[in-house]
């Protein structure tokens, strides 16, 4: 097997253009599991975790540009956690400290698992994924990148360079249901973000559909039932809000849960996130 180490994004573009069958290795937390279980045939690997540009992030006005090799460890605390609290909350729920030291935001997006915990947060925030190859750069919505269960729309010679995440003014929540609190793949998850300036709430669900799931109707409905000056919610709106969130889910039965339980829990998570962010109106 060829094992190559890319030193820059230009180098990576060149190595992929020469042979697009080469596979990218970032933190290896998904990749190596598949190799060890012989679920992945590999003839050539390019390690990307030493590319400095991919390991950096920067705050650019009203957004943060996060390199694809930024790890959960860096997202879960420090300035990134202040700028994008729901992303930090979600990072803190992922695996163990060892997994969070190695696993990257780019790997989570490229793996495209319905249970990928970065995905609902990035969807709710309307993040843009920047993908690159020798032929140029494209910007995709998370829902355009992730096309189904573990499938993405990257071209053979493309890689995820970075993710542009809007920085919003307003509280955010990420909640996850699993059989225990740590080291758990989500049975369901929910991200709720607020934009006080636009008086809008973004909601996305995890593990309830093949591709990223925004609860658009619930977002429109509940945004109109908030007093944005006082940050309160009308109590009479909560039941309908929960139903709209449940209706937006399209879960399956699998070894982790029944579809009925998944549908039930996203409603609970929606109510809980809402009431953590907004007080009930008297
Ligand atoms: C014990 C354990 C617990 C876990 N718990 C969770 C959890 O709770 N929640 C959760 O969401 N995930 C969890 N995971 C999954 C995993 O940690 C994440 O999906 C991780 O983000 C993958 O990132 P990575 O850098 O390790 O990617 P890698 O394993 O290196 O790569 C994964 C895939 O993405 C591709 N890839 C990587 N980077 C790029 C890029 N920049 N451009 C294009 N393609 C790329 C690779 O070619 C490969 O196909 C767990 C994994 C383990 C082993």
GROMACS .gro file of C-alpha atoms and ligand atoms in nm:
model
  335
    1UNK     CA    1   0.000   0.000   0.000
    2UNK     CA    2   0.123   0.354  -0.083
    3UNK     CA    3   0.127   0.574   0.225
    4UNK     CA    4   0.176   0.942   0.146
    5UNK     CA    5   0.188   1.243   0.376
    6UNK     CA    6   0.050   1.567   0.229
    7UNK     CA    7   0.234   1.878   0.349
    8UNK     CA    8   0.000   2.148   0.211
    9UNK     CA    9  -0.338   2.178   0.042
   10UNK     CA   10  -0.162   2.232  -0.295
   11UNK     CA   11   0.033   1.911  -0.237
   12UNK     CA   12  -0.295   1.731  -0.152
   13UNK     CA   13  -0.464   1.860  -0.471
   14UNK     CA   14  -0.170   1.730  -0.673
   15UNK     CA   15  -0.160   1.388  -0.504
   16UNK     CA   16  -0.536   1.340  -0.559
   17UNK     CA   17  -0.518   1.460  -0.920
   18UNK     CA   18  -0.240   1.205  -0.990
   19UNK     CA   19  -0.448   0.920  -0.844
   20UNK     CA   20  -0.804   0.990  -0.722
   21UNK     CA   21  -0.838   0.638  -0.578
   22UNK     CA   22  -0.606   0.739  -0.294
   23UNK     CA   23  -0.803   0.763   0.031
   24UNK     CA   24  -0.769   1.039   0.289
   25UNK     CA   25  -0.675   0.969   0.648
   26UNK     CA   26  -0.743   1.249   0.899
   27UNK     CA   27  -0.785   1.139   1.266
   28UNK     CA   28  -0.842   0.778   1.159
   29UNK     CA   29  -1.126   0.720   1.410
   30UNK     CA   30  -1.367   0.600   1.139
   31UNK     CA   31  -1.110   0.500   0.876
   32UNK     CA   32  -0.911   0.259   1.094
   33UNK     CA   33  -1.222   0.090   1.234
   34UNK     CA   34  -1.325   0.007   0.877
   35UNK     CA   35  -0.975  -0.112   0.783
   36UNK     CA   36  -0.951  -0.329   1.095
   37UNK     CA   37  -1.292  -0.490   1.024
   38UNK     CA   38  -1.191  -0.533   0.658
   39UNK     CA   39  -1.482  -0.316   0.544
   40UNK     CA   40  -1.252  -0.089   0.346
   41UNK     CA   41  -1.013  -0.184   0.063
   42UNK     CA   42  -0.718   0.049   0.055
   43UNK     CA   43  -0.442   0.062  -0.202
   44UNK     CA   44  -0.318   0.413  -0.134
   45UNK     CA   45  -0.354   0.647   0.164
   46UNK     CA   46  -0.284   1.019   0.199
   47UNK     CA   47  -0.244   1.140   0.558
   48UNK     CA   48  -0.380   1.494   0.583
   49UNK     CA   49  -0.338   1.557   0.955
   50UNK     CA   50  -0.006   1.740   0.913
   51UNK     CA   51  -0.141   2.006   0.676
   52UNK     CA   52  -0.117   2.323   0.884
   53UNK     CA   53  -0.386   2.515   0.686
   54UNK     CA   54  -0.639   2.238   0.762
   55UNK     CA   55  -0.564   2.244   1.135
   56UNK     CA   56  -0.638   2.615   1.181
   57UNK     CA   57  -0.954   2.817   1.233
   58UNK     CA   58  -1.018   3.189   1.217
   59UNK     CA   59  -1.297   3.429   1.312
   60UNK     CA   60  -1.385   3.637   1.007
   61UNK     CA   61  -1.643   3.902   1.095
   62UNK     CA   62  -1.976   3.723   1.122
   63UNK     CA   63  -1.850   3.370   1.065
   64UNK     CA   64  -1.580   3.126   1.171
   65UNK     CA   65  -1.379   2.937   0.910
   66UNK     CA   66  -1.282   2.599   1.059
   67UNK     CA   67  -1.019   2.387   0.881
   68UNK     CA   68  -1.130   2.030   0.815
   69UNK     CA   69  -0.859   1.881   1.043
   70UNK     CA   70  -0.960   2.083   1.349
   71UNK     CA   71  -1.030   1.825   1.621
   72UNK     CA   72  -1.322   1.794   1.864
   73UNK     CA   73  -1.073   1.870   2.142
   74UNK     CA   74  -1.023   2.218   1.998
   75UNK     CA   75  -1.394   2.273   1.927
   76UNK     CA   76  -1.518   2.164   2.270
   77UNK     CA   77  -1.353   2.444   2.471
   78UNK     CA   78  -1.178   2.780   2.440
   79UNK     CA   79  -1.274   3.054   2.195
   80UNK     CA   80  -1.451   2.823   1.948
   81UNK     CA   81  -1.684   2.707   2.227
   82UNK     CA   82  -1.776   3.070   2.299
   83UNK     CA   83  -1.838   3.150   1.932
   84UNK     CA   84  -2.037   2.835   1.845
   85UNK     CA   85  -2.167   2.689   2.175
   86UNK     CA   86  -2.386   2.416   2.020
   87UNK     CA   87  -2.092   2.281   1.819
   88UNK     CA   88  -1.887   2.264   2.141
   89UNK     CA   89  -2.174   2.090   2.325
   90UNK     CA   90  -2.196   1.836   2.046
   91UNK     CA   91  -1.815   1.783   2.040
   92UNK     CA   92  -1.818   1.715   2.416
   93UNK     CA   93  -2.062   1.424   2.365
   94UNK     CA   94  -1.843   1.248   2.108
   95UNK     CA   95  -1.658   0.929   2.202
   96UNK     CA   96  -1.384   0.944   2.466
   97UNK     CA   97  -1.104   1.200   2.519
   98UNK     CA   98  -0.882   0.984   2.294
   99UNK     CA   99  -1.140   0.995   2.012
  100UNK     CA  100  -1.190   1.370   2.061
  101UNK     CA  101  -0.815   1.432   2.043
  102UNK     CA  102  -0.796   1.258   1.705
  103UNK     CA  103  -1.140   1.293   1.538
  104UNK     CA  104  -1.197   1.591   1.309
  105UNK     CA  105  -1.489   1.797   1.186
  106UNK     CA  106  -1.398   1.715   0.824
  107UNK     CA  107  -1.396   1.341   0.899
  108UNK     CA  108  -1.739   1.364   1.064
  109UNK     CA  109  -1.884   1.537   0.756
  110UNK     CA  110  -1.712   1.308   0.502
  111UNK     CA  111  -1.823   0.993   0.687
  112UNK     CA  112  -2.180   1.124   0.652
  113UNK     CA  113  -2.327   0.899   0.920
  114UNK     CA  114  -2.687   0.990   1.016
  115UNK     CA  115  -2.554   0.974   1.376
  116UNK     CA  116  -2.264   1.215   1.310
  117UNK     CA  117  -2.297   1.464   1.594
  118UNK     CA  118  -2.152   1.768   1.415
  119UNK     CA  119  -2.409   1.736   1.137
  120UNK     CA  120  -2.731   1.862   1.306
  121UNK     CA  121  -2.548   2.162   1.452
  122UNK     CA  122  -2.390   2.259   1.121
  123UNK     CA  123  -2.726   2.210   0.945
  124UNK     CA  124  -2.918   2.420   1.198
  125UNK     CA  125  -2.660   2.698   1.163
  126UNK     CA  126  -2.671   2.689   0.780
  127UNK     CA  127  -2.294   2.622   0.759
  128UNK     CA  128  -2.120   2.607   0.420
  129UNK     CA  129  -1.870   2.331   0.343
  130UNK     CA  130  -1.577   2.438   0.126
  131UNK     CA  131  -1.447   2.156  -0.091
  132UNK     CA  132  -1.140   2.174  -0.310
  133UNK     CA  133  -0.957   1.991  -0.588
  134UNK     CA  134  -0.692   2.084  -0.844
  135UNK     CA  135  -0.979   2.213  -1.067
  136UNK     CA  136  -1.109   2.463  -0.811
  137UNK     CA  137  -1.322   2.529  -0.506
  138UNK     CA  138  -1.695   2.465  -0.444
  139UNK     CA  139  -1.917   2.572  -0.154
  140UNK     CA  140  -2.192   2.333  -0.047
  141UNK     CA  141  -2.466   2.339   0.213
  142UNK     CA  142  -2.435   2.047   0.457
  143UNK     CA  143  -2.749   1.897   0.295
  144UNK     CA  144  -2.583   1.918  -0.049
  145UNK     CA  145  -2.265   1.747   0.074
  146UNK     CA  146  -2.440   1.461   0.255
  147UNK     CA  147  -2.655   1.271   0.009
  148UNK     CA  148  -2.754   0.962   0.211
  149UNK     CA  149  -2.638   0.711   0.471
  150UNK     CA  150  -2.256   0.732   0.456
  151UNK     CA  151  -2.260   0.883   0.108
  152UNK     CA  152  -2.145   1.227   0.006
  153UNK     CA  153  -2.127   1.433  -0.311
  154UNK     CA  154  -1.749   1.484  -0.309
  155UNK     CA  155  -1.595   1.422  -0.651
  156UNK     CA  156  -1.318   1.160  -0.661
  157UNK     CA  157  -1.034   1.412  -0.645
  158UNK     CA  158  -1.203   1.654  -0.400
  159UNK     CA  159  -1.148   1.700  -0.029
  160UNK     CA  160  -1.315   1.906   0.242
  161UNK     CA  161  -1.096   2.206   0.303
  162UNK     CA  162  -1.297   2.393   0.567
  163UNK     CA  163  -1.640   2.473   0.705
  164UNK     CA  164  -1.777   2.828   0.725
  165UNK     CA  165  -2.002   2.854   1.030
  166UNK     CA  166  -2.213   3.167   1.093
  167UNK     CA  167  -2.161   3.326   1.435
  168UNK     CA  168  -2.508   3.411   1.565
  169UNK     CA  169  -2.612   3.630   1.856
  170UNK     CA  170  -2.833   3.415   2.082
  171UNK     CA  171  -2.835   3.098   2.292
  172UNK     CA  172  -2.781   2.753   2.139
  173UNK     CA  173  -2.839   2.394   2.253
  174UNK     CA  174  -2.734   2.047   2.142
  175UNK     CA  175  -2.902   1.747   2.307
  176UNK     CA  176  -2.850   1.378   2.246
  177UNK     CA  177  -3.029   1.059   2.351
  178UNK     CA  178  -2.834   0.736   2.398
  179UNK     CA  179  -2.829   0.437   2.630
  180UNK     CA  180  -2.574   0.610   2.855
  181UNK     CA  181  -2.404   0.948   2.889
  182UNK     CA  182  -2.056   0.882   2.751
  183UNK     CA  183  -1.904   0.692   2.456
  184UNK     CA  184  -2.235   0.661   2.284
  185UNK     CA  185  -2.357   0.691   1.927
  186UNK     CA  186  -2.676   0.894   1.928
  187UNK     CA  187  -3.018   0.727   1.915
  188UNK     CA  188  -3.146   1.076   1.833
  189UNK     CA  189  -3.005   1.426   1.867
  190UNK     CA  190  -3.125   1.780   1.819
  191UNK     CA  191  -2.953   2.113   1.766
  192UNK     CA  192  -3.136   2.440   1.831
  193UNK     CA  193  -2.975   2.774   1.749
  194UNK     CA  194  -3.121   3.122   1.784
  195UNK     CA  195  -3.057   3.439   1.590
  196UNK     CA  196  -3.179   3.728   1.804
  197UNK     CA  197  -3.104   3.984   1.531
  198UNK     CA  198  -3.317   3.802   1.271
  199UNK     CA  199  -3.563   3.674   1.536
  200UNK     CA  200  -3.526   3.321   1.407
  201UNK     CA  201  -3.469   2.971   1.545
  202UNK     CA  202  -3.284   2.700   1.350
  203UNK     CA  203  -3.351   2.335   1.436
  204UNK     CA  204  -3.196   2.017   1.294
  205UNK     CA  205  -3.225   1.654   1.401
  206UNK     CA  206  -2.974   1.369   1.404
  207UNK     CA  207  -3.024   0.992   1.355
  208UNK     CA  208  -3.378   1.029   1.221
  209UNK     CA  209  -3.318   1.036   0.845
  210UNK     CA  210  -3.067   0.928   0.583
  211UNK     CA  211  -2.954   1.283   0.512
  212UNK     CA  212  -2.949   1.597   0.730
  213UNK     CA  213  -3.294   1.688   0.862
  214UNK     CA  214  -3.404   2.049   0.924
  215UNK     CA  215  -3.737   2.100   1.104
  216UNK     CA  216  -3.833   2.394   0.885
  217UNK     CA  217  -4.205   2.412   0.969
  218UNK     CA  218  -4.136   2.391   1.342
  219UNK     CA  219  -3.871   2.665   1.303
  220UNK     CA  220  -4.115   2.905   1.131
  221UNK     CA  221  -4.393   2.828   1.375
  222UNK     CA  222  -4.200   2.867   1.698
  223UNK     CA  223  -4.002   3.172   1.585
  224UNK     CA  224  -4.336   3.357   1.562
  225UNK     CA  225  -4.434   3.250   1.914
  226UNK     CA  226  -4.132   3.400   2.087
  227UNK     CA  227  -4.116   3.738   2.256
  228UNK     CA  228  -3.771   3.827   2.130
  229UNK     CA  229  -3.724   4.122   2.368
  230UNK     CA  230  -3.792   3.916   2.680
  231UNK     CA  231  -3.673   3.578   2.540
  232UNK     CA  232  -3.998   3.410   2.644
  233UNK     CA  233  -4.215   3.153   2.465
  234UNK     CA  234  -4.595   3.123   2.467
  235UNK     CA  235  -4.685   2.809   2.660
  236UNK     CA  236  -4.982   2.736   2.430
  237UNK     CA  237  -4.743   2.695   2.136
  238UNK     CA  238  -4.528   2.418   2.281
  239UNK     CA  239  -4.747   2.118   2.204
  240UNK     CA  240  -4.788   2.207   1.839
  241UNK     CA  241  -4.416   2.284   1.817
  242UNK     CA  242  -4.332   1.937   1.950
  243UNK     CA  243  -4.568   1.776   1.696
  244UNK     CA  244  -4.413   1.970   1.409
  245UNK     CA  245  -4.064   1.858   1.513
  246UNK     CA  246  -4.183   1.495   1.533
  247UNK     CA  247  -4.346   1.522   1.189
  248UNK     CA  248  -4.017   1.639   1.035
  249UNK     CA  249  -3.838   1.319   1.144
  250UNK     CA  250  -3.825   1.017   0.914
  251UNK     CA  251  -3.657   0.752   1.131
  252UNK     CA  252  -3.604   0.380   1.076
  253UNK     CA  253  -3.602   0.081   1.314
  254UNK     CA  254  -3.251  -0.051   1.366
  255UNK     CA  255  -3.032  -0.219   1.632
  256UNK     CA  256  -3.009   0.108   1.827
  257UNK     CA  257  -3.378   0.199   1.849
  258UNK     CA  258  -3.727   0.166   1.711
  259UNK     CA  259  -3.853   0.441   1.481
  260UNK     CA  260  -4.138   0.506   1.730
  261UNK     CA  261  -3.895   0.576   2.015
  262UNK     CA  262  -3.688   0.801   1.791
  263UNK     CA  263  -3.996   1.001   1.690
  264UNK     CA  264  -4.100   1.028   2.055
  265UNK     CA  265  -3.757   1.145   2.177
  266UNK     CA  266  -3.706   1.421   1.919
  267UNK     CA  267  -4.025   1.583   2.049
  268UNK     CA  268  -3.893   1.563   2.406
  269UNK     CA  269  -3.555   1.703   2.301
  270UNK     CA  270  -3.724   1.988   2.115
  271UNK     CA  271  -3.932   2.088   2.418
  272UNK     CA  272  -3.631   2.056   2.649
  273UNK     CA  273  -3.403   2.267   2.428
  274UNK     CA  274  -3.673   2.530   2.385
  275UNK     CA  275  -3.730   2.561   2.760
  276UNK     CA  276  -3.358   2.578   2.831
  277UNK     CA  277  -3.334   2.876   2.599
  278UNK     CA  278  -3.665   3.058   2.658
  279UNK     CA  279  -3.867   3.121   2.975
  280UNK     CA  280  -4.240   3.046   2.966
  281UNK     CA  281  -4.452   3.359   2.920
  282UNK     CA  282  -4.672   3.434   3.221
  283LIG     C1  283  -1.504   0.466   1.988
  283LIG     C2  284  -1.563   0.565   1.892
  283LIG     C3  285  -1.663   0.649   1.936
  283LIG     C4  286  -1.720   0.743   1.849
  283LIG     N1  287  -1.821   0.823   1.895
  283LIG     C5  288  -1.878   0.912   1.812
  283LIG     C6  289  -1.983   0.994   1.857
  283LIG     O1  290  -2.025   0.989   1.973
  283LIG     N2  291  -2.038   1.081   1.769
  283LIG     C7  292  -1.995   1.092   1.640
  283LIG     O2  293  -2.046   1.174   1.566
  283LIG     N3  294  -1.894   1.014   1.593
  283LIG     C8  295  -1.836   0.925   1.675
  283LIG     N4  296  -1.735   0.845   1.629
  283LIG     C9  297  -1.697   0.855   1.488
  283LIG    C10  298  -1.575   0.943   1.454
  283LIG     O3  299  -1.500   0.981   1.567
  283LIG    C11  300  -1.611   1.067   1.375
  283LIG     O4  301  -1.692   1.044   1.264
  283LIG    C12  302  -1.486   1.147   1.332
  283LIG     O5  303  -1.528   1.278   1.317
  283LIG    C13  304  -1.416   1.107   1.205
  283LIG     O6  305  -1.308   1.199   1.186
  283LIG     P1  306  -1.161   1.148   1.160
  283LIG     O7  307  -1.074   1.268   1.151
  283LIG     O8  308  -1.120   1.047   1.259
  283LIG     O9  309  -1.181   1.083   1.015
  283LIG     P2  310  -1.108   0.957   0.950
  283LIG    O10  311  -1.142   0.835   1.025
  283LIG    O11  312  -0.964   0.985   0.927
  283LIG    O12  313  -1.182   0.956   0.809
  283LIG    C14  314  -1.319   0.924   0.799
  283LIG    C15  315  -1.363   0.933   0.652
  283LIG    O13  316  -1.363   1.068   0.610
  283LIG    C16  317  -1.273   1.088   0.501
  283LIG     N5  318  -1.211   1.218   0.525
  283LIG    C17  319  -1.152   1.261   0.639
  283LIG     N6  320  -1.117   1.390   0.628
  283LIG    C18  321  -1.156   1.430   0.504
  283LIG    C19  322  -1.147   1.553   0.433
  283LIG     N7  323  -1.090   1.663   0.486
  283LIG     N8  324  -1.199   1.559   0.308
  283LIG    C20  325  -1.259   1.450   0.253
  283LIG     N9  326  -1.269   1.331   0.314
  283LIG    C21  327  -1.217   1.320   0.440
  283LIG    C22  328  -1.177   0.970   0.506
  283LIG    O14  329  -1.123   0.941   0.381
  283LIG    C23  330  -1.269   0.861   0.557
  283LIG    O15  331  -1.348   0.811   0.450
  283LIG    C24  332  -1.675   0.750   1.714
  283LIG    C25  333  -1.572   0.667   1.670
  283LIG    C26  334  -1.516   0.574   1.757
  283LIG    C27  335  -1.406   0.485   1.707
   0.00000   0.00000   0.00000
